[in-house]
Amino acid sequence: MGRLKKATIGIYLLLAALPSVFILVNFIRDNQINSFQEFTDIISSDFQLLSSITVISIIIILVNLSLILAIILYPSTVNNIILKKDKGVLNISHKAIVGIVNANISNANILKDSKVSLKVMKHKIDVEVSGTSSTNVILTEAVADLQSNIEHDLKKMTNAPQENININVNVNSVVGEKSSKVI
């Protein structure tokens, strides 16, 4: 677990303890309790206060548990993919994957001013490509070919079936260049 997750869990736990502390401090201040024995006598005799503290505590515990589970189980992104084999370890960086995608885009010659956004997780790679088209080719077929080429190259490079890596490639925002007409 990273530092950010640990810090976030710590902050949530501190925030969760504050309502209970404020309820007890206000109760002690209102009843002017001077000793712990007086406090326990009043709490054991005052059922309404005891039930409200219990209900608030249960709600806070449930909210905290759900937040902690959400923080722990949220998938974290990584900067590189680590492939382990018998002969050694290979790290494939974020920039290398973007370079492969850009090489496929330049080989296809259908997109101009392309932008590649990449999200790499432990067992998943999401690639989104957007750009404008400058040619009059049939874009749906060309985009489908580009998607399949990028996906094939990434699967070949990462050995995806054996490494259990899921690769998703989306080419979107492909709009033909607008031509200006002079009247």
PDB file of C-alpha atoms in Angstrom:
ATOM      1  CA  MET A   1       0.000   0.000   0.000  1.00  0.00           C
ATOM      2  CA  GLY A   2       1.396   3.379  -0.991  1.00  0.00           C
ATOM      3  CA  ARG A   3       1.966   6.414   1.168  1.00  0.00           C
ATOM      4  CA  LEU A   4      -1.021   8.232  -0.283  1.00  0.00           C
ATOM      5  CA  LYS A   5      -3.398   5.402   0.578  1.00  0.00           C
ATOM      6  CA  LYS A   6      -2.002   5.149   4.113  1.00  0.00           C
ATOM      7  CA  ALA A   7      -2.298   8.896   4.622  1.00  0.00           C
ATOM      8  CA  THR A   8      -5.855   8.909   3.291  1.00  0.00           C
ATOM      9  CA  ILE A   9      -6.887   6.073   5.600  1.00  0.00           C
ATOM     10  CA  GLY A  10      -5.317   7.898   8.554  1.00  0.00           C
ATOM     11  CA  ILE A  11      -7.177  11.108   7.733  1.00  0.00           C
ATOM     12  CA  TYR A  12     -10.471   9.229   7.411  1.00  0.00           C
ATOM     13  CA  LEU A  13      -9.947   7.546  10.778  1.00  0.00           C
ATOM     14  CA  LEU A  14      -9.197  10.884  12.442  1.00  0.00           C
ATOM     15  CA  LEU A  15     -12.265  12.466  10.869  1.00  0.00           C
ATOM     16  CA  ALA A  16     -14.371   9.525  11.991  1.00  0.00           C
ATOM     17  CA  ALA A  17     -13.301   9.932  15.611  1.00  0.00           C
ATOM     18  CA  LEU A  18     -14.144  13.647  15.734  1.00  0.00           C
ATOM     19  CA  PRO A  19     -17.977  13.381  16.017  1.00  0.00           C
ATOM     20  CA  SER A  20     -17.751  10.963  18.939  1.00  0.00           C
ATOM     21  CA  VAL A  21     -15.240  13.199  20.699  1.00  0.00           C
ATOM     22  CA  PHE A  22     -17.416  16.291  20.178  1.00  0.00           C
ATOM     23  CA  ILE A  23     -20.509  14.494  21.520  1.00  0.00           C
ATOM     24  CA  LEU A  24     -18.654  13.365  24.643  1.00  0.00           C
ATOM     25  CA  VAL A  25     -17.006  16.760  25.231  1.00  0.00           C
ATOM     26  CA  ASN A  26     -20.341  18.575  24.935  1.00  0.00           C
ATOM     27  CA  PHE A  27     -22.005  16.048  27.244  1.00  0.00           C
ATOM     28  CA  ILE A  28     -19.280  16.415  29.866  1.00  0.00           C
ATOM     29  CA  ARG A  29     -19.364  20.207  29.599  1.00  0.00           C
ATOM     30  CA  ASP A  30     -23.182  20.365  29.866  1.00  0.00           C
ATOM     31  CA  ASN A  31     -23.351  18.055  32.889  1.00  0.00           C
ATOM     32  CA  GLN A  32     -20.182  19.430  34.518  1.00  0.00           C
ATOM     33  CA  ILE A  33     -18.710  16.030  35.238  1.00  0.00           C
ATOM     34  CA  ASN A  34     -15.572  16.104  37.381  1.00  0.00           C
ATOM     35  CA  SER A  35     -14.588  12.454  37.607  1.00  0.00           C
ATOM     36  CA  PHE A  36     -14.701   9.328  35.497  1.00  0.00           C
ATOM     37  CA  GLN A  37     -16.994   7.631  38.035  1.00  0.00           C
ATOM     38  CA  GLU A  38     -19.608  10.379  37.630  1.00  0.00           C
ATOM     39  CA  PHE A  39     -19.306  10.015  33.848  1.00  0.00           C
ATOM     40  CA  THR A  40     -19.904   6.256  33.887  1.00  0.00           C
ATOM     41  CA  ASP A  41     -22.848   6.638  36.307  1.00  0.00           C
ATOM     42  CA  ILE A  42     -24.554   9.201  34.069  1.00  0.00           C
ATOM     43  CA  ILE A  43     -23.934   7.227  30.874  1.00  0.00           C
ATOM     44  CA  SER A  44     -25.262   4.005  32.378  1.00  0.00           C
ATOM     45  CA  SER A  45     -28.393   5.783  33.634  1.00  0.00           C
ATOM     46  CA  ASP A  46     -29.023   7.919  30.526  1.00  0.00           C
ATOM     47  CA  PHE A  47     -30.300   5.465  27.921  1.00  0.00           C
ATOM     48  CA  GLN A  48     -31.009   8.119  25.275  1.00  0.00           C
ATOM     49  CA  LEU A  49     -27.418   9.369  25.254  1.00  0.00           C
ATOM     50  CA  LEU A  50     -26.063   5.841  25.214  1.00  0.00           C
ATOM     51  CA  SER A  51     -28.280   4.810  22.295  1.00  0.00           C
ATOM     52  CA  SER A  52     -27.443   7.936  20.266  1.00  0.00           C
ATOM     53  CA  ILE A  53     -23.709   7.419  20.777  1.00  0.00           C
ATOM     54  CA  THR A  54     -24.086   3.759  19.778  1.00  0.00           C
ATOM     55  CA  VAL A  55     -26.036   4.560  16.611  1.00  0.00           C
ATOM     56  CA  ILE A  56     -23.605   7.303  15.591  1.00  0.00           C
ATOM     57  CA  SER A  57     -20.650   5.018  16.291  1.00  0.00           C
ATOM     58  CA  ILE A  58     -22.119   2.194  14.183  1.00  0.00           C
ATOM     59  CA  ILE A  59     -22.807   4.568  11.280  1.00  0.00           C
ATOM     60  CA  ILE A  60     -19.283   5.986  11.474  1.00  0.00           C
ATOM     61  CA  ILE A  61     -17.756   2.502  11.610  1.00  0.00           C
ATOM     62  CA  LEU A  62     -19.709   1.385   8.525  1.00  0.00           C
ATOM     63  CA  VAL A  63     -18.764   4.522   6.573  1.00  0.00           C
ATOM     64  CA  ASN A  64     -15.120   4.081   7.555  1.00  0.00           C
ATOM     65  CA  LEU A  65     -15.047   0.434   6.549  1.00  0.00           C
ATOM     66  CA  SER A  66     -16.571   1.205   3.167  1.00  0.00           C
ATOM     67  CA  LEU A  67     -14.112   4.064   2.567  1.00  0.00           C
ATOM     68  CA  ILE A  68     -11.126   1.980   3.621  1.00  0.00           C
ATOM     69  CA  LEU A  69     -12.187  -0.889   1.354  1.00  0.00           C
ATOM     70  CA  ALA A  70     -12.721   1.521  -1.541  1.00  0.00           C
ATOM     71  CA  ILE A  71      -9.253   3.010  -1.043  1.00  0.00           C
ATOM     72  CA  ILE A  72      -7.547  -0.358  -0.744  1.00  0.00           C
ATOM     73  CA  LEU A  73      -9.350  -2.033  -3.635  1.00  0.00           C
ATOM     74  CA  TYR A  74      -9.208   0.907  -6.069  1.00  0.00           C
ATOM     75  CA  PRO A  75      -6.944  -0.118  -8.966  1.00  0.00           C
ATOM     76  CA  SER A  76      -3.746   1.845  -9.017  1.00  0.00           C
ATOM     77  CA  THR A  77      -1.945   2.867 -12.167  1.00  0.00           C
ATOM     78  CA  VAL A  78       1.666   1.914 -12.726  1.00  0.00           C
ATOM     79  CA  ASN A  79       4.410   3.560 -14.762  1.00  0.00           C
ATOM     80  CA  ASN A  80       5.664   0.412 -16.417  1.00  0.00           C
ATOM     81  CA  ILE A  81       4.763  -3.188 -17.061  1.00  0.00           C
ATOM     82  CA  ILE A  82       7.008  -5.806 -15.503  1.00  0.00           C
ATOM     83  CA  LEU A  83       7.288  -9.063 -17.430  1.00  0.00           C
ATOM     84  CA  LYS A  84       9.003 -11.903 -15.575  1.00  0.00           C
ATOM     85  CA  LYS A  85      10.474 -14.916 -17.315  1.00  0.00           C
ATOM     86  CA  ASP A  86      12.899 -17.656 -16.372  1.00  0.00           C
ATOM     87  CA  LYS A  87      15.751 -15.722 -17.949  1.00  0.00           C
ATOM     88  CA  GLY A  88      15.063 -12.386 -16.268  1.00  0.00           C
ATOM     89  CA  VAL A  89      12.773  -9.406 -15.830  1.00  0.00           C
ATOM     90  CA  LEU A  90      11.731  -6.916 -18.517  1.00  0.00           C
ATOM     91  CA  ASN A  91      10.319  -3.481 -17.691  1.00  0.00           C
ATOM     92  CA  ILE A  92       8.272  -1.875 -20.463  1.00  0.00           C
ATOM     93  CA  SER A  93       7.827   1.816 -19.772  1.00  0.00           C
ATOM     94  CA  HIS A  94       4.880   4.077 -20.428  1.00  0.00           C
ATOM     95  CA  LYS A  95       6.841   5.977 -23.097  1.00  0.00           C
ATOM     96  CA  ALA A  96       7.671   2.775 -24.986  1.00  0.00           C
ATOM     97  CA  ILE A  97       4.001   1.878 -25.291  1.00  0.00           C
ATOM     98  CA  VAL A  98       3.155   5.400 -26.474  1.00  0.00           C
ATOM     99  CA  GLY A  99       6.008   5.147 -28.991  1.00  0.00           C
ATOM    100  CA  ILE A 100       4.623   1.908 -30.418  1.00  0.00           C
ATOM    101  CA  VAL A 101       1.160   3.447 -30.726  1.00  0.00           C
ATOM    102  CA  ASN A 102       2.574   6.573 -32.405  1.00  0.00           C
ATOM    103  CA  ALA A 103       4.584   4.425 -34.837  1.00  0.00           C
ATOM    104  CA  ASN A 104       1.415   2.560 -35.829  1.00  0.00           C
ATOM    105  CA  ILE A 105      -0.432   5.851 -36.280  1.00  0.00           C
ATOM    106  CA  SER A 106       2.298   7.277 -38.508  1.00  0.00           C
ATOM    107  CA  ASN A 107       2.408   4.054 -40.572  1.00  0.00           C
ATOM    108  CA  ALA A 108      -1.354   4.167 -41.127  1.00  0.00           C
ATOM    109  CA  ASN A 109      -1.245   7.721 -42.564  1.00  0.00           C
ATOM    110  CA  ILE A 110      -4.861   8.440 -41.679  1.00  0.00           C
ATOM    111  CA  LEU A 111      -4.532  10.608 -38.582  1.00  0.00           C
ATOM    112  CA  LYS A 112      -3.011  14.029 -38.306  1.00  0.00           C
ATOM    113  CA  ASP A 113      -2.410  15.798 -34.985  1.00  0.00           C
ATOM    114  CA  SER A 114      -3.021  12.608 -33.057  1.00  0.00           C
ATOM    115  CA  LYS A 115      -3.064  12.486 -29.296  1.00  0.00           C
ATOM    116  CA  VAL A 116      -2.465   9.268 -27.358  1.00  0.00           C
ATOM    117  CA  SER A 117      -3.679   8.836 -23.797  1.00  0.00           C
ATOM    118  CA  LEU A 118      -2.574   5.736 -21.966  1.00  0.00           C
ATOM    119  CA  LYS A 119      -3.643   4.177 -18.685  1.00  0.00           C
ATOM    120  CA  VAL A 120      -1.492   1.276 -17.512  1.00  0.00           C
ATOM    121  CA  MET A 121      -2.541  -0.907 -14.587  1.00  0.00           C
ATOM    122  CA  LYS A 122      -1.069  -4.148 -13.340  1.00  0.00           C
ATOM    123  CA  HIS A 123      -2.999  -6.427 -15.709  1.00  0.00           C
ATOM    124  CA  LYS A 124      -4.635  -3.923 -18.044  1.00  0.00           C
ATOM    125  CA  ILE A 125      -3.605  -1.417 -20.702  1.00  0.00           C
ATOM    126  CA  ASP A 126      -6.120   1.158 -21.960  1.00  0.00           C
ATOM    127  CA  VAL A 127      -5.110   3.173 -25.025  1.00  0.00           C
ATOM    128  CA  GLU A 128      -7.187   6.041 -26.392  1.00  0.00           C
ATOM    129  CA  VAL A 129      -6.207   7.710 -29.640  1.00  0.00           C
ATOM    130  CA  SER A 130      -7.824  10.874 -30.927  1.00  0.00           C
ATOM    131  CA  GLY A 131      -6.984  12.988 -33.919  1.00  0.00           C
ATOM    132  CA  THR A 132      -8.165  14.456 -37.189  1.00  0.00           C
ATOM    133  CA  SER A 133      -8.194  12.823 -40.582  1.00  0.00           C
ATOM    134  CA  SER A 134      -6.754  14.600 -43.593  1.00  0.00           C
ATOM    135  CA  THR A 135      -7.496  11.990 -46.255  1.00  0.00           C
ATOM    136  CA  ASN A 136     -10.694  10.960 -47.968  1.00  0.00           C
ATOM    137  CA  VAL A 137     -10.372   7.257 -47.162  1.00  0.00           C
ATOM    138  CA  ILE A 138     -13.210   5.307 -45.610  1.00  0.00           C
ATOM    139  CA  LEU A 139     -12.561   6.104 -41.980  1.00  0.00           C
ATOM    140  CA  THR A 140     -14.447   3.245 -40.350  1.00  0.00           C
ATOM    141  CA  GLU A 141     -12.361   0.573 -42.078  1.00  0.00           C
ATOM    142  CA  ALA A 142      -9.100   2.480 -41.625  1.00  0.00           C
ATOM    143  CA  VAL A 143      -9.805   3.108 -37.929  1.00  0.00           C
ATOM    144  CA  ALA A 144     -10.703  -0.553 -37.373  1.00  0.00           C
ATOM    145  CA  ASP A 145      -7.446  -1.597 -39.076  1.00  0.00           C
ATOM    146  CA  LEU A 146      -5.484   0.896 -36.962  1.00  0.00           C
ATOM    147  CA  GLN A 147      -7.087  -0.409 -33.761  1.00  0.00           C
ATOM    148  CA  SER A 148      -6.358  -4.021 -34.637  1.00  0.00           C
ATOM    149  CA  ASN A 149      -2.736  -3.216 -35.622  1.00  0.00           C
ATOM    150  CA  ILE A 150      -2.070  -1.356 -32.371  1.00  0.00           C
ATOM    151  CA  GLU A 151      -3.699  -4.100 -30.305  1.00  0.00           C
ATOM    152  CA  HIS A 152      -1.772  -6.822 -32.160  1.00  0.00           C
ATOM    153  CA  ASP A 153       1.584  -5.057 -31.674  1.00  0.00           C
ATOM    154  CA  LEU A 154       0.960  -4.457 -27.971  1.00  0.00           C
ATOM    155  CA  LYS A 155      -0.116  -8.061 -27.410  1.00  0.00           C
ATOM    156  CA  LYS A 156       2.954  -9.269 -29.275  1.00  0.00           C
ATOM    157  CA  MET A 157       5.279  -7.007 -27.286  1.00  0.00           C
ATOM    158  CA  THR A 158       3.822  -7.790 -23.856  1.00  0.00           C
ATOM    159  CA  ASN A 159       3.067 -11.458 -24.522  1.00  0.00           C
ATOM    160  CA  ALA A 160      -0.452 -10.659 -23.283  1.00  0.00           C
ATOM    161  CA  PRO A 161      -2.105 -14.113 -23.271  1.00  0.00           C
ATOM    162  CA  GLN A 162       0.621 -15.680 -21.119  1.00  0.00           C
ATOM    163  CA  GLU A 163       0.988 -12.648 -18.840  1.00  0.00           C
ATOM    164  CA  ASN A 164      -2.798 -12.177 -18.328  1.00  0.00           C
ATOM    165  CA  ILE A 165      -2.747  -8.611 -19.646  1.00  0.00           C
ATOM    166  CA  ASN A 166      -5.993  -7.181 -21.011  1.00  0.00           C
ATOM    167  CA  ILE A 167      -5.437  -4.630 -23.793  1.00  0.00           C
ATOM    168  CA  ASN A 168      -8.153  -2.190 -24.888  1.00  0.00           C
ATOM    169  CA  VAL A 169      -7.576   0.193 -27.803  1.00  0.00           C
ATOM    170  CA  ASN A 170     -10.085   2.920 -28.689  1.00  0.00           C
ATOM    171  CA  VAL A 171      -9.684   5.348 -31.569  1.00  0.00           C
ATOM    172  CA  ASN A 172     -12.128   8.198 -31.130  1.00  0.00           C
ATOM    173  CA  SER A 173     -12.717  11.783 -32.204  1.00  0.00           C
ATOM    174  CA  VAL A 174     -11.692  11.047 -35.773  1.00  0.00           C
ATOM    175  CA  VAL A 175     -13.110  14.001 -37.651  1.00  0.00           C
ATOM    176  CA  GLY A 176     -12.315  14.952 -41.209  1.00  0.00           C
ATOM    177  CA  GLU A 177     -10.515  18.223 -41.690  1.00  0.00           C
ATOM    178  CA  LYS A 178     -12.889  21.043 -42.556  1.00  0.00           C
ATOM    179  CA  SER A 179     -12.113  22.690 -45.829  1.00  0.00           C
ATOM    180  CA  SER A 180     -12.641  26.386 -46.167  1.00  0.00           C
ATOM    181  CA  LYS A 181     -14.649  27.523 -49.159  1.00  0.00           C
ATOM    182  CA  VAL A 182     -14.052  30.849 -50.773  1.00  0.00           C
ATOM    183  CA  ILE A 183     -17.151  32.474 -52.172  1.00  0.00           C
TER     184      ILE A 183
END
